[in-house]
């Protein structure tokens, strides 16, 4: 067991292949013990946060624990820390997507609540509910990095979202983001942020130096 760990919390659209890719990348390119807990996000933000807390209890003892979160993973972390702060929390990198974060609400609107529930359970509703933005942002004495996706994923495009929507959603009052020490505007879409070696390398560098 090493002194520091990195916990990766993917979003709801990350396939098993993408999860494996990002996990293996950070294992190969950092000096941390790397974990990607298999949370059942269909339980929603609160249910997944309880699962994450149990996971962290089983992996206690690190001097410092860093987190990489993708959209829903970030809300899960915020919910867990709101209930029980981690004294050994380290650097944080949050991946957010102004366009991608419109998808849950549009899926519910287009396909109905039952179909949306069958797709991703309670998480689909939590990610479109205003209360998610009331969760306190994760606090750490160490640097926080923010990655903002500019691309449009396939599902988002199928729902009618376009690249020119970026500024409107990026500046919308409901798109609440943490006060990061560093922000990187990524050309990648949500389909690509798990497998883009250029972006993953930039984030790995942040965990090492606190800079993108």
C-alpha positions as a Markdown table, in Angstrom:
| # | Residue | x | y | z |
|---|---|---|---|---|
| 1 | Unk | 0.0 | 0.0 | 0.0 |
| 2 | Unk | 1.3 | 3.4 | -1.0 |
| 3 | Unk | 1.0 | 6.6 | 1.0 |
| 4 | Unk | -1.4 | 8.3 | -1.4 |
| 5 | Unk | -4.4 | 7.1 | -3.4 |
| 6 | Unk | -6.4 | 8.4 | -6.4 |
| 7 | Unk | -10.2 | 7.6 | -6.5 |
| 8 | Unk | -11.9 | 7.9 | -9.9 |
| 9 | Unk | -15.6 | 8.6 | -9.9 |
| 10 | Unk | -17.0 | 8.3 | -13.5 |
| 11 | Unk | -20.3 | 9.6 | -14.8 |
| 12 | Unk | -23.3 | 7.6 | -15.7 |
| 13 | Unk | -22.5 | 7.2 | -19.4 |
| 14 | Unk | -19.0 | 5.7 | -18.9 |
| 15 | Unk | -19.0 | 2.2 | -20.4 |
| 16 | Unk | -17.1 | -0.6 | -18.7 |
| 17 | Unk | -14.4 | -0.2 | -21.4 |
| 18 | Unk | -14.0 | 3.5 | -20.8 |
| 19 | Unk | -13.9 | 2.9 | -17.1 |
| 20 | Unk | -11.2 | 0.3 | -17.5 |
| 21 | Unk | -9.2 | 2.6 | -19.8 |
| 22 | Unk | -9.1 | 5.6 | -17.5 |
| 23 | Unk | -8.4 | 3.4 | -14.5 |
| 24 | Unk | -5.5 | 1.7 | -16.3 |
| 25 | Unk | -4.1 | 4.9 | -17.6 |
| 26 | Unk | -3.7 | 6.5 | -14.1 |
| 27 | Unk | -2.3 | 3.3 | -12.7 |
| 28 | Unk | 0.4 | 3.4 | -15.4 |
| 29 | Unk | 1.0 | 7.2 | -15.3 |
| 30 | Unk | 0.9 | 8.0 | -11.6 |
| 31 | Unk | 2.5 | 6.8 | -8.4 |
| 32 | Unk | -0.8 | 6.4 | -6.5 |
| 33 | Unk | -2.9 | 3.4 | -5.6 |
| 34 | Unk | -5.7 | 3.9 | -8.1 |
| 35 | Unk | -9.3 | 2.9 | -7.4 |
| 36 | Unk | -12.4 | 3.1 | -9.4 |
| 37 | Unk | -15.2 | 2.0 | -7.1 |
| 38 | Unk | -18.1 | 0.3 | -8.9 |
| 39 | Unk | -21.0 | 2.3 | -7.4 |
| 40 | Unk | -24.5 | 1.5 | -8.4 |
| 41 | Unk | -25.4 | 5.0 | -9.6 |
| 42 | Unk | -29.0 | 4.0 | -10.4 |
| 43 | Unk | -29.6 | 4.5 | -6.7 |
| 44 | Unk | -29.1 | 8.3 | -7.2 |
| 45 | Unk | -26.7 | 10.7 | -5.7 |
| 46 | Unk | -27.6 | 10.0 | -2.1 |
| 47 | Unk | -27.6 | 6.2 | -2.5 |
| 48 | Unk | -24.3 | 6.2 | -4.4 |
| 49 | Unk | -22.8 | 8.5 | -1.8 |
| 50 | Unk | -23.5 | 6.0 | 0.9 |
| 51 | Unk | -21.8 | 3.3 | -1.2 |
| 52 | Unk | -18.8 | 5.6 | -1.6 |
| 53 | Unk | -18.6 | 6.2 | 2.1 |
| 54 | Unk | -18.5 | 2.5 | 2.8 |
| 55 | Unk | -15.8 | 2.1 | 0.1 |
| 56 | Unk | -13.7 | 4.8 | 1.7 |
| 57 | Unk | -14.1 | 3.2 | 5.1 |
| 58 | Unk | -12.7 | 0.0 | 3.6 |
| 59 | Unk | -9.7 | 1.8 | 2.1 |
| 60 | Unk | -8.8 | 4.0 | 5.1 |
| 61 | Unk | -5.2 | 4.6 | 6.2 |
| 62 | Unk | -3.8 | 6.8 | 3.3 |
| 63 | Unk | -1.9 | 9.9 | 4.1 |
| 64 | Unk | -3.7 | 11.6 | 1.2 |
| 65 | Unk | -6.6 | 10.7 | -1.1 |
| 66 | Unk | -7.1 | 12.5 | -4.4 |
| 67 | Unk | -10.3 | 12.4 | -6.5 |
| 68 | Unk | -11.0 | 12.6 | -10.2 |
| 69 | Unk | -14.8 | 13.1 | -10.8 |
| 70 | Unk | -16.9 | 13.2 | -13.9 |
| 71 | Unk | -20.2 | 15.0 | -13.6 |
| 72 | Unk | -22.4 | 12.6 | -11.5 |
| 73 | Unk | -19.3 | 11.4 | -9.7 |
| 74 | Unk | -18.7 | 14.9 | -8.6 |
| 75 | Unk | -22.1 | 15.2 | -7.1 |
| 76 | Unk | -21.7 | 11.9 | -5.4 |
| 77 | Unk | -18.4 | 13.1 | -3.8 |
| 78 | Unk | -20.0 | 16.3 | -2.7 |
| 79 | Unk | -22.8 | 14.5 | -1.1 |
| 80 | Unk | -20.5 | 12.1 | 0.7 |
| 81 | Unk | -18.2 | 14.9 | 2.0 |
| 82 | Unk | -21.3 | 16.9 | 3.2 |
| 83 | Unk | -22.2 | 14.0 | 5.4 |
| 84 | Unk | -18.7 | 13.1 | 6.5 |
| 85 | Unk | -15.6 | 15.2 | 5.5 |
| 86 | Unk | -12.4 | 13.4 | 4.8 |
| 87 | Unk | -9.4 | 14.8 | 6.9 |
| 88 | Unk | -6.9 | 13.4 | 4.3 |
| 89 | Unk | -8.5 | 14.7 | 1.2 |
| 90 | Unk | -6.0 | 15.8 | -1.4 |
| 91 | Unk | -6.1 | 17.3 | -4.9 |
| 92 | Unk | -9.4 | 17.3 | -6.8 |
| 93 | Unk | -10.1 | 17.4 | -10.6 |
| 94 | Unk | -13.7 | 17.9 | -11.6 |
| 95 | Unk | -14.8 | 17.2 | -15.2 |
| 96 | Unk | -18.0 | 19.1 | -16.0 |
| 97 | Unk | -19.9 | 19.6 | -19.3 |
| 98 | Unk | -22.4 | 22.5 | -19.8 |
| 99 | Unk | -23.9 | 20.7 | -22.8 |
| 100 | Unk | -23.7 | 17.2 | -21.5 |
| 101 | Unk | -25.4 | 18.1 | -18.3 |
| 102 | Unk | -28.6 | 19.0 | -20.3 |
| 103 | Unk | -28.9 | 15.4 | -21.4 |
| 104 | Unk | -30.8 | 13.9 | -18.3 |
| 105 | Unk | -33.5 | 16.5 | -18.5 |
| 106 | Unk | -33.9 | 16.2 | -22.2 |
| 107 | Unk | -34.1 | 12.4 | -22.0 |
| 108 | Unk | -36.9 | 12.7 | -19.4 |
| 109 | Unk | -38.7 | 15.2 | -21.6 |
| 110 | Unk | -38.4 | 13.2 | -24.8 |
| 111 | Unk | -38.9 | 9.6 | -23.5 |
| 112 | Unk | -40.9 | 10.1 | -20.3 |
| 113 | Unk | -40.2 | 9.4 | -16.7 |
| 114 | Unk | -40.7 | 5.6 | -16.8 |
| 115 | Unk | -38.3 | 5.2 | -19.7 |
| 116 | Unk | -35.7 | 7.5 | -18.1 |
| 117 | Unk | -35.9 | 5.5 | -14.8 |
| 118 | Unk | -35.4 | 2.3 | -16.8 |
| 119 | Unk | -32.2 | 3.8 | -18.3 |
| 120 | Unk | -30.4 | 5.1 | -15.2 |
| 121 | Unk | -32.7 | 4.9 | -12.3 |
| 122 | Unk | -32.9 | 7.7 | -9.8 |
| 123 | Unk | -29.7 | 9.3 | -11.0 |
| 124 | Unk | -31.4 | 10.5 | -14.2 |
| 125 | Unk | -33.8 | 12.5 | -12.0 |
| 126 | Unk | -31.2 | 13.7 | -9.5 |
| 127 | Unk | -29.0 | 15.1 | -12.3 |
| 128 | Unk | -31.9 | 17.2 | -13.5 |
| 129 | Unk | -33.1 | 18.3 | -10.1 |
| 130 | Unk | -32.3 | 21.8 | -8.7 |
| 131 | Unk | -31.4 | 20.4 | -5.3 |
| 132 | Unk | -28.1 | 18.9 | -6.6 |
| 133 | Unk | -26.7 | 22.4 | -6.9 |
| 134 | Unk | -27.3 | 23.0 | -3.2 |
| 135 | Unk | -24.8 | 20.4 | -2.2 |
| 136 | Unk | -21.7 | 22.1 | -0.7 |
| 137 | Unk | -18.6 | 22.0 | -3.0 |
| 138 | Unk | -15.8 | 19.7 | -1.9 |
| 139 | Unk | -13.3 | 21.5 | 0.3 |
| 140 | Unk | -9.6 | 20.7 | 0.4 |
| 141 | Unk | -6.5 | 22.6 | 1.4 |
| 142 | Unk | -4.9 | 21.4 | -1.8 |
| 143 | Unk | -5.3 | 22.6 | -5.4 |
| 144 | Unk | -8.5 | 21.9 | -7.3 |
| 145 | Unk | -8.7 | 21.7 | -11.1 |
| 146 | Unk | -11.7 | 22.1 | -13.3 |
| 147 | Unk | -12.0 | 20.6 | -16.8 |
| 148 | Unk | -14.9 | 21.9 | -18.8 |
| 149 | Unk | -15.9 | 19.9 | -21.9 |
| 150 | Unk | -16.6 | 21.9 | -25.0 |
| 151 | Unk | -17.5 | 19.1 | -27.4 |
| 152 | Unk | -20.9 | 17.6 | -28.1 |
| 153 | Unk | -21.3 | 13.8 | -27.3 |
| 154 | Unk | -23.3 | 11.6 | -29.7 |
| 155 | Unk | -26.3 | 11.3 | -27.4 |
| 156 | Unk | -26.4 | 15.0 | -26.8 |
| 157 | Unk | -26.3 | 15.6 | -30.5 |
| 158 | Unk | -29.2 | 13.2 | -31.0 |
| 159 | Unk | -31.2 | 15.2 | -28.5 |
| 160 | Unk | -30.7 | 18.3 | -30.6 |
| 161 | Unk | -27.8 | 20.0 | -28.7 |
| 162 | Unk | -25.1 | 21.8 | -30.8 |
| 163 | Unk | -21.6 | 23.3 | -30.3 |
| 164 | Unk | -23.1 | 26.8 | -30.4 |
| 165 | Unk | -25.1 | 26.0 | -27.3 |
| 166 | Unk | -21.9 | 25.9 | -25.2 |
| 167 | Unk | -21.7 | 29.6 | -24.2 |
| 168 | Unk | -25.4 | 29.7 | -23.3 |
| 169 | Unk | -25.3 | 26.7 | -21.0 |
| 170 | Unk | -21.8 | 27.6 | -19.7 |
| 171 | Unk | -23.0 | 31.0 | -18.5 |
| 172 | Unk | -26.4 | 29.8 | -17.2 |
| 173 | Unk | -27.0 | 30.4 | -13.5 |
| 174 | Unk | -27.8 | 26.8 | -12.9 |
| 175 | Unk | -24.4 | 25.7 | -14.1 |
| 176 | Unk | -22.7 | 26.0 | -10.8 |
| 177 | Unk | -19.0 | 25.1 | -10.6 |
| 178 | Unk | -16.4 | 25.2 | -7.8 |
| 179 | Unk | -13.9 | 27.9 | -7.4 |
| 180 | Unk | -11.0 | 26.1 | -9.0 |
| 181 | Unk | -7.3 | 27.0 | -8.8 |
| 182 | Unk | -6.9 | 26.0 | -12.4 |
| 183 | Unk | -9.5 | 25.7 | -15.3 |
| 184 | Unk | -8.9 | 23.8 | -18.6 |
| 185 | Unk | -11.3 | 24.2 | -21.5 |
| 186 | Unk | -11.2 | 20.8 | -23.2 |
| 187 | Unk | -12.1 | 20.4 | -26.8 |
| 188 | Unk | -13.2 | 16.8 | -26.1 |
| 189 | Unk | -16.8 | 15.8 | -25.8 |
| 190 | Unk | -18.1 | 13.6 | -23.0 |
| 191 | Unk | -17.6 | 10.6 | -25.3 |
| 192 | Unk | -13.9 | 11.3 | -25.3 |
| 193 | Unk | -12.9 | 12.5 | -21.9 |
| 194 | Unk | -12.3 | 9.0 | -20.6 |
| 195 | Unk | -10.0 | 7.9 | -23.4 |
| 196 | Unk | -8.2 | 11.1 | -24.6 |
| 197 | Unk | -4.6 | 10.4 | -23.7 |
| 198 | Unk | -3.8 | 14.1 | -24.1 |
| 199 | Unk | -6.5 | 15.1 | -21.6 |
| 200 | Unk | -5.8 | 12.3 | -19.2 |
| 201 | Unk | -2.1 | 13.2 | -19.3 |
| 202 | Unk | -2.9 | 16.8 | -18.5 |
| 203 | Unk | -5.0 | 15.7 | -15.5 |
| 204 | Unk | -2.3 | 13.3 | -14.3 |
| 205 | Unk | 0.0 | 16.3 | -14.4 |
| 206 | Unk | -2.3 | 18.3 | -12.3 |
| 207 | Unk | -2.4 | 15.7 | -9.6 |
| 208 | Unk | 1.4 | 15.8 | -9.5 |
| 209 | Unk | 2.0 | 19.6 | -9.7 |
| 210 | Unk | -1.3 | 21.3 | -9.1 |
| 211 | Unk | -1.1 | 22.8 | -12.6 |
| 212 | Unk | -2.7 | 21.9 | -16.0 |
